[in-house]
Structures are given as C-alpha cells and as structure tokens.
Coordinates of C-alpha atoms and ligand atoms in Angstrom, one line a residue:
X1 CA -10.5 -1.4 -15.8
X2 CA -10.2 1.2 -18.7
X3 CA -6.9 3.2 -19.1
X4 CA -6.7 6.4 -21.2
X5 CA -4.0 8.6 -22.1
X6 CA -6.1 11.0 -23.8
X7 CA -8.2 13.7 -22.4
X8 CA -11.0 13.6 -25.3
X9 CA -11.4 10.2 -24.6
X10 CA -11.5 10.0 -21.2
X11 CA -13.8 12.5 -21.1
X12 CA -16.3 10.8 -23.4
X13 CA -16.3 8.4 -21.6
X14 CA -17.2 10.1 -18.7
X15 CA -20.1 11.9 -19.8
X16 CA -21.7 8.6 -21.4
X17 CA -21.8 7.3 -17.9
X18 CA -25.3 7.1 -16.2
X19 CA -27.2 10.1 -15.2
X20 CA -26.2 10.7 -11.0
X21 CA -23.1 8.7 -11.5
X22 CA -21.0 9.3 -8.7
X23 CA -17.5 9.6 -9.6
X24 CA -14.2 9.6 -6.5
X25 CA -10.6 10.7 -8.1
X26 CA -7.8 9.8 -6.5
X27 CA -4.5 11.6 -8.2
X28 CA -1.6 10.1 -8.2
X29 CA 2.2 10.5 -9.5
X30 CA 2.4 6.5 -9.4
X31 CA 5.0 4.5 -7.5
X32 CA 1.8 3.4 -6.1
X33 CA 2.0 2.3 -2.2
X34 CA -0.7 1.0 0.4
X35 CA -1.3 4.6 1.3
X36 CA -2.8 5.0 -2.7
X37 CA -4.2 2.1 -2.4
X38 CA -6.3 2.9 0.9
X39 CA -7.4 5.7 -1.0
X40 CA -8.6 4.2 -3.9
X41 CA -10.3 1.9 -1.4
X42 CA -12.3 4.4 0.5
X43 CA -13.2 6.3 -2.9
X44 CA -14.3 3.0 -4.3
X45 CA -16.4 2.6 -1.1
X46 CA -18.2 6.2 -1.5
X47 CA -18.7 6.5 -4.9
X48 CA -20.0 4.7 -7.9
X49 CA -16.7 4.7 -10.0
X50 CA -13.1 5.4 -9.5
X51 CA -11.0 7.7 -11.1
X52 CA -7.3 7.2 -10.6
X53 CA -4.7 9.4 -12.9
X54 CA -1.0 8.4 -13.6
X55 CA 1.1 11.8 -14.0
X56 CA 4.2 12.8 -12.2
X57 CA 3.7 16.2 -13.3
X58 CA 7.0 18.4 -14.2
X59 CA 5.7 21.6 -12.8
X60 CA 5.8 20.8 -9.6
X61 CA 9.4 19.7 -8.7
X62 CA 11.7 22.5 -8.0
X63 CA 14.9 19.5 -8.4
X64 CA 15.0 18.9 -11.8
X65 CA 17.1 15.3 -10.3
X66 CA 13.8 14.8 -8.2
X67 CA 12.0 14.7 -11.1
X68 CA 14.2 12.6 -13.3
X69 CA 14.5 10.2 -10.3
X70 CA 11.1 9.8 -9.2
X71 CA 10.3 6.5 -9.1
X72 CA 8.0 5.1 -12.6
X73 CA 6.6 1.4 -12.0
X74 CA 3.6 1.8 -14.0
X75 CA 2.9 -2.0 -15.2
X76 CA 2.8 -2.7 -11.4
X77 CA 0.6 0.3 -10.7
X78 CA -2.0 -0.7 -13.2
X79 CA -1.9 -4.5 -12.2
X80 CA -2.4 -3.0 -8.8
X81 CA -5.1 -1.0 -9.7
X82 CA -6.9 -3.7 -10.8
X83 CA -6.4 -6.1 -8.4
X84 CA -8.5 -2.7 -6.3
X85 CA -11.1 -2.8 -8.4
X86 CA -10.7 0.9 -9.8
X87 CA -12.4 1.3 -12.6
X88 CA -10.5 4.0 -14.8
X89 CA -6.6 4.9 -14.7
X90 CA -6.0 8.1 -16.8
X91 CA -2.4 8.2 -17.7
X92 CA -1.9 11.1 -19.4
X93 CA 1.5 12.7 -21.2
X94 CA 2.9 16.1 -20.2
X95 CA 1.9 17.0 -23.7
X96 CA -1.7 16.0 -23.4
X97 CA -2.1 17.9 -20.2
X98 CA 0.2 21.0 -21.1
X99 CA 0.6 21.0 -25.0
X100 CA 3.3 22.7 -25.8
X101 CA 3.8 25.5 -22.3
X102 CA 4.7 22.3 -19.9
X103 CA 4.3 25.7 -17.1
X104 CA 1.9 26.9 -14.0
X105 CA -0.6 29.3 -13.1
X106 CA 0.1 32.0 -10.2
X107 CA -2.3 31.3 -7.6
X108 CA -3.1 32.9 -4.4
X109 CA -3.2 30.5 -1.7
X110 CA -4.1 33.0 1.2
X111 CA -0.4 32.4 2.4
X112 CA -0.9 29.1 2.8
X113 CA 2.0 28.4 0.0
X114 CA 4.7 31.1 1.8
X115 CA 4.9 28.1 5.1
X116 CA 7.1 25.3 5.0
X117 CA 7.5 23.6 1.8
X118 CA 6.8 26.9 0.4
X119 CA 9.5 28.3 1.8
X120 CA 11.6 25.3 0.4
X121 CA 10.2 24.2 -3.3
X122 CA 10.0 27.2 -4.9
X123 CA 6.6 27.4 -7.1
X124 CA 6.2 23.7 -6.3
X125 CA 2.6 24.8 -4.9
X126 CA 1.7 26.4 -8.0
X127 CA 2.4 23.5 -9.9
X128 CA 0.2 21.4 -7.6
X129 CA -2.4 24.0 -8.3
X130 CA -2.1 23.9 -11.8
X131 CA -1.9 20.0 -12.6
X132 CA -5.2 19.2 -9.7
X133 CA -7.3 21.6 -11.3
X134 CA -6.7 20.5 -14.6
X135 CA -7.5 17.0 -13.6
X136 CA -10.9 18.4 -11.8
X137 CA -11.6 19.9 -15.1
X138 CA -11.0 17.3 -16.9
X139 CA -12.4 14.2 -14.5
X140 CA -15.4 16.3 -13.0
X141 CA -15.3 14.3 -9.7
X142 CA -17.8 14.4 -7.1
X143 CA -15.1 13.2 -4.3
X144 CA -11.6 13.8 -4.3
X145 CA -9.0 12.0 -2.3
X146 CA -5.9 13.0 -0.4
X147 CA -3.0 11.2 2.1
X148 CA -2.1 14.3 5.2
X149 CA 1.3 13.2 4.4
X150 CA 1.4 16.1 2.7
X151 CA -1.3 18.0 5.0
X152 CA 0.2 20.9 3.8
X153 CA -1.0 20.8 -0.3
X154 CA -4.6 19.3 1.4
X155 CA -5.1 22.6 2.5
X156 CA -3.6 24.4 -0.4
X157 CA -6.5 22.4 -2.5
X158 CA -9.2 23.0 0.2
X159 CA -8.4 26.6 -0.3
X160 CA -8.1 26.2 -4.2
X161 CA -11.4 24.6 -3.8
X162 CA -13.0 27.6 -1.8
X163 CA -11.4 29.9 -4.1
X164 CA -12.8 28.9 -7.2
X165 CA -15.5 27.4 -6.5
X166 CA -15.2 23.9 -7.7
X167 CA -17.7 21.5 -7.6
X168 CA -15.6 18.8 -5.8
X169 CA -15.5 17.5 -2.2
X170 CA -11.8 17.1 -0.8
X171 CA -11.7 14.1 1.2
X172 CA -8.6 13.9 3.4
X173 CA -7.0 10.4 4.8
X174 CA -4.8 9.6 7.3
X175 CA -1.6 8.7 7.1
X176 CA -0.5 5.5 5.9
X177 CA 2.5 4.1 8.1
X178 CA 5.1 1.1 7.8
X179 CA 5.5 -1.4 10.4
X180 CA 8.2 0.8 11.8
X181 CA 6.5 3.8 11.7
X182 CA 7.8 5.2 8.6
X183 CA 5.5 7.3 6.9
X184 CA 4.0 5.5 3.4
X185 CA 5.9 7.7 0.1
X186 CA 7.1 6.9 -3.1
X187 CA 10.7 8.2 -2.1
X188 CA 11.2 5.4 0.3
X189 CA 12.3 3.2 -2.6
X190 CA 15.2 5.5 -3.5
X191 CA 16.3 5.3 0.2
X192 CA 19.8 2.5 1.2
X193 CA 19.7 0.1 3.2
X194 CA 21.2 2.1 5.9
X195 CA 19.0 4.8 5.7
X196 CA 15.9 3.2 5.3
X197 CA 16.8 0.7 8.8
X198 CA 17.2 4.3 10.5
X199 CA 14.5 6.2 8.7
X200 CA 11.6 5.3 11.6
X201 CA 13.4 8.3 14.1
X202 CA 11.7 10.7 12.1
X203 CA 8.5 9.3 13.3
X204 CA 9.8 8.4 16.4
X205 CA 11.1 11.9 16.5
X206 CA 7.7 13.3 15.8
X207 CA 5.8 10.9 18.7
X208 CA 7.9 12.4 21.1
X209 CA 7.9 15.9 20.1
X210 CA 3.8 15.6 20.7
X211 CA 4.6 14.7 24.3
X212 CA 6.8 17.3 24.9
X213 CA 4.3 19.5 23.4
X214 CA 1.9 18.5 26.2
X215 CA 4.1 20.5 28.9
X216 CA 6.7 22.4 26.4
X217 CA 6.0 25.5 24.3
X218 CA 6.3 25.5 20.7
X219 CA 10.1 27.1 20.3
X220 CA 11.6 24.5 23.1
X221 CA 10.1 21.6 21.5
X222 CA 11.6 23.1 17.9
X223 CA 14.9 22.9 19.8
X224 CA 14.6 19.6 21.0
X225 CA 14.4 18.4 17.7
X226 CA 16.5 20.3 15.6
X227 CA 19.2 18.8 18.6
X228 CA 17.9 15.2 18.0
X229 CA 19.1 15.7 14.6
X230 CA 21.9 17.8 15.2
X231 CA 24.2 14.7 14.9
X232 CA 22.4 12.6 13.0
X233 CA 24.8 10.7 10.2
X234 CA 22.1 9.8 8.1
X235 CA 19.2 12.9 8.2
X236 CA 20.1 16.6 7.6
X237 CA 17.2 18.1 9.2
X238 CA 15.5 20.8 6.5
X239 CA 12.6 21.8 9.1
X240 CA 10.3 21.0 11.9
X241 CA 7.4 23.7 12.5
X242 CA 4.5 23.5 14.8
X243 CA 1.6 24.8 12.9
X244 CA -1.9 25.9 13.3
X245 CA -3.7 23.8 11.0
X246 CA -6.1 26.0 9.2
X247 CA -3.7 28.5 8.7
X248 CA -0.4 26.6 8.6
X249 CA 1.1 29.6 10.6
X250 CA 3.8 29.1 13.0
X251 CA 2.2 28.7 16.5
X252 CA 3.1 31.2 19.1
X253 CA 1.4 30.7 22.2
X254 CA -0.7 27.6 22.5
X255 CA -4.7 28.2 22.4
X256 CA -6.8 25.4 23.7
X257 CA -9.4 26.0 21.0
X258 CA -7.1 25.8 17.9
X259 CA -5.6 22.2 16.3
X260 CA -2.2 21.8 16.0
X261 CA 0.3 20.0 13.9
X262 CA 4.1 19.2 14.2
X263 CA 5.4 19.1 10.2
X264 CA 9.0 17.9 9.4
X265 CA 11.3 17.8 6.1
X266 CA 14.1 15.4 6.4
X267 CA 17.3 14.6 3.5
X268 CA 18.0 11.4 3.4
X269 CA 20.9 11.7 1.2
X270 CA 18.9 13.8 -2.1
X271 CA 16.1 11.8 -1.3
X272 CA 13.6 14.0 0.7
X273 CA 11.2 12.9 3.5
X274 CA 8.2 14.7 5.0
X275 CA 6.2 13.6 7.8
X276 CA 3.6 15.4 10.7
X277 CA 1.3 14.7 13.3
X278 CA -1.2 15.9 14.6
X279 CA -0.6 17.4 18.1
Ligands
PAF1 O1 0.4 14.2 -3.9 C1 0.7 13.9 -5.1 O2 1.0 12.8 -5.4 C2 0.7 15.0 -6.1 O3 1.1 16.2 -5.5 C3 -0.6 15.2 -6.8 C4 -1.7 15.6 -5.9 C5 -1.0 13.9 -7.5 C6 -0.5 16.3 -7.9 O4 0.5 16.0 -8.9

C-alpha cells in the first residue's frame, strides 16, 4: 500500500499506472469504521486500484469544536487499510490541498444545499463541494464511493457531477448499521456510555416512523417523532423531514410514483447524529 501526502506525487503516480487502469476513490475524513471499509471493499471489487484519501477537511464544519474534536486515528486507519487491500491512501495537509486560502467555492446545488443540513451547517455543503472536487481533480477516478448516511451530500455530488461535467461515476452504498441498529459514524466514538446504550431509538425511531408512514401522512408522522423525543434525556431532536429523494423537498402529499426518505439530526450531547431510511 503506498501513502502520499503530496498532490504532485500522487499524481505521478497515477498517470504512470497502466493504460485502461481503472481506478475507485473512496474519500474519507478517517476514524475509519466498517461502513469505510465496505466501501473500500466494493471499490476494490469494481475497479483495478483503490484510492482512499485521509482529510478531515476544515471547510466543511460550521463548529469549529466539531472540527477540533473529530476523531484522528490514523495509524489504525492505515493498518486497516491494508489489512483491505487498498492500494493507495492519500493523506494530504490542509496546506497541500488549500495553500494558503484554507476557504470554499459558491456552488449552486439546484436547492438541494437550502434542505436539512443546509438549513443547519451553514456553508458546510460548499465545503463538501469544494474538498470532493478537488480530490476528483486530483485522483481522476473512474468510480467514486459513498455511505447514504449522509444521502443528503450523495445527491449534492450527483448534482455537482451533472453540473460540471465530471468524468466520475458516483456509486452510492447502503448504510452500514451496528448490532443495535445504530447507524455506522465516526461520531459514535465521542458518544458516553449512557448515550451510546440509548443511541439505537434513533433507528428504532426511524423503523417505526416508516410504518406509520404506510397509513399516516407526512406532517402526523413528523409529530409523532418530534413527541417521541420530546422527553428524551439524552437526544435533543434537531430535525426529522420526510423527503422526496431526487429533490430533497419536503413531501406534501404522498405520490405513489416518487421515492421517499425519512432523514433525522439528533444531539447527543455536542456530538451530532444523522440517520434516514428509505420509506
Ligand atoms: O462524508 C465524508 O466523510 C466527507 O464529507 C467527505 C465526502 C470525505 C468530504 O470531506
């Protein structure tokens, strides 16, 4: 496995590789979990090499404590990306990637960036933008690969993507769950005791609200679980939105041709937890 913190090397390396090499990126902030490494297994599986960058990138936390607090394990990353059988781990600085502007392009997401998180992390889509291009630019991957944890910046890339015409195919992968339900995420380290033994209602939550969805309209099964958490001692409840998912807009009446998602944000304390399913 080759690592490289800089972009000129990485990318000669890149372009002395084999005419028709197929190349699969999966991006990464680290903390690395099963989730990441399904990823890097179904990449691995439909390409010829695999591409996996390092780089909690600053532009796209609106918390500056988020940021400092995000969790950094990147010996056990790397030994775990080798045990996976990637191939390349880029690992850059915020230097290399930003020199000395560490700040993000405007884009135009068609509207997808004003819905939920959007409404919550300001610019954070912007940043996500900025830093996934960059690595397209820089990696040139045929195949890139995403978790629908966060279903929401899948479709902010798609339409990136579209928009610009990159030469890149988005895969998206489904969530990766614990035992208990609990959506795979960095963040769950930061969680106590406590809150992590309780943290599976948001799933639970979320199974439920799909049931009630089946006989319910959108705005009563809202209700019903802004009440579930109402009284929660553990979760402050930041969201729950039932969504069409091409556009991410807020669904209104139910059409039986459309695809639907239930999205949440959950506090934990400061640490933050997002979770959907599909409906
Ligand atoms: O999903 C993430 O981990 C990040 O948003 C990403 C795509 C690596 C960009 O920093």
């Amino acid at each position: 496995m080759l690592i490289f913190t800089e972009i000129k090397s990485l990318q000669q390396k890149i372009k002395s590789l084999k005419n028709g090499t197929t190349i699969g990126f999966v991006p990464t902030m680290g903390a690395l979990h099963e989730g990441h490494l399904s990823l890097v297994e179904k990449a691995k599986k439909e390409n010829d090499i695999v591409v996996v960058s390092i780089f909690v990138n600053p532009t796209q936390f609106d918390n500056a404590d988020d940021l400092i607090n995000y969790p950094k394990t990147i010996e056990k990353d790397l030994s775990l990306l080798k045990s996976f059988n990637c191939d390349i781990v880029f690992t850059p600085t915020p230097e290399e990637i930003y020199a000395d502007d560490i700040q993000s392009q405007s884009f135009d997401f068609d509207g997808l960036e004003f819905q939920m998180e959007g409404k919550f992390r300001a610019g954070h889509f912007n940043g996500v933008g900025t830093i996934v291009e960059r690595l397209f630019e820089v990696v040139k991957p045929h195949k890139a690969y995403f978790g629908e944890k966060d279903f929401q910046q899948i479709q902010i890339i798609r339409k990136m993507v579209e928009k610009r015409n990159l030469p890149v195919q988005i895969i998206s992968c489904p969530i990766h769950r614990e035992k208990d339900g609990l959506a795979m995420s960095s963040r769950n380290t930061r969680l106590t005791t406590a809150q992590r033994a309780a943290a599976p209602f948001i799933y639970e939550t979320l199974k439920k609200a799909k049931t009630l969805f089946g006989t319910k309209n959108a705005s009563e099964v809202i209700k019903w679980v802004e009440n579930e958490f109402k009284n929660h001692p553990l979760f402050n409840l930041e969201y729950v939105e039932i969504a069409d998912e091409e556009t991410l807009l807020p669904v209104e009446t139910k059409n039986p041709t459309k695809k639907y998602r239930a999205f949440i944000a959950v506090f934990a304390g400061k640490v933050r937890l997002i979770d959907n399913i599909s409906l």
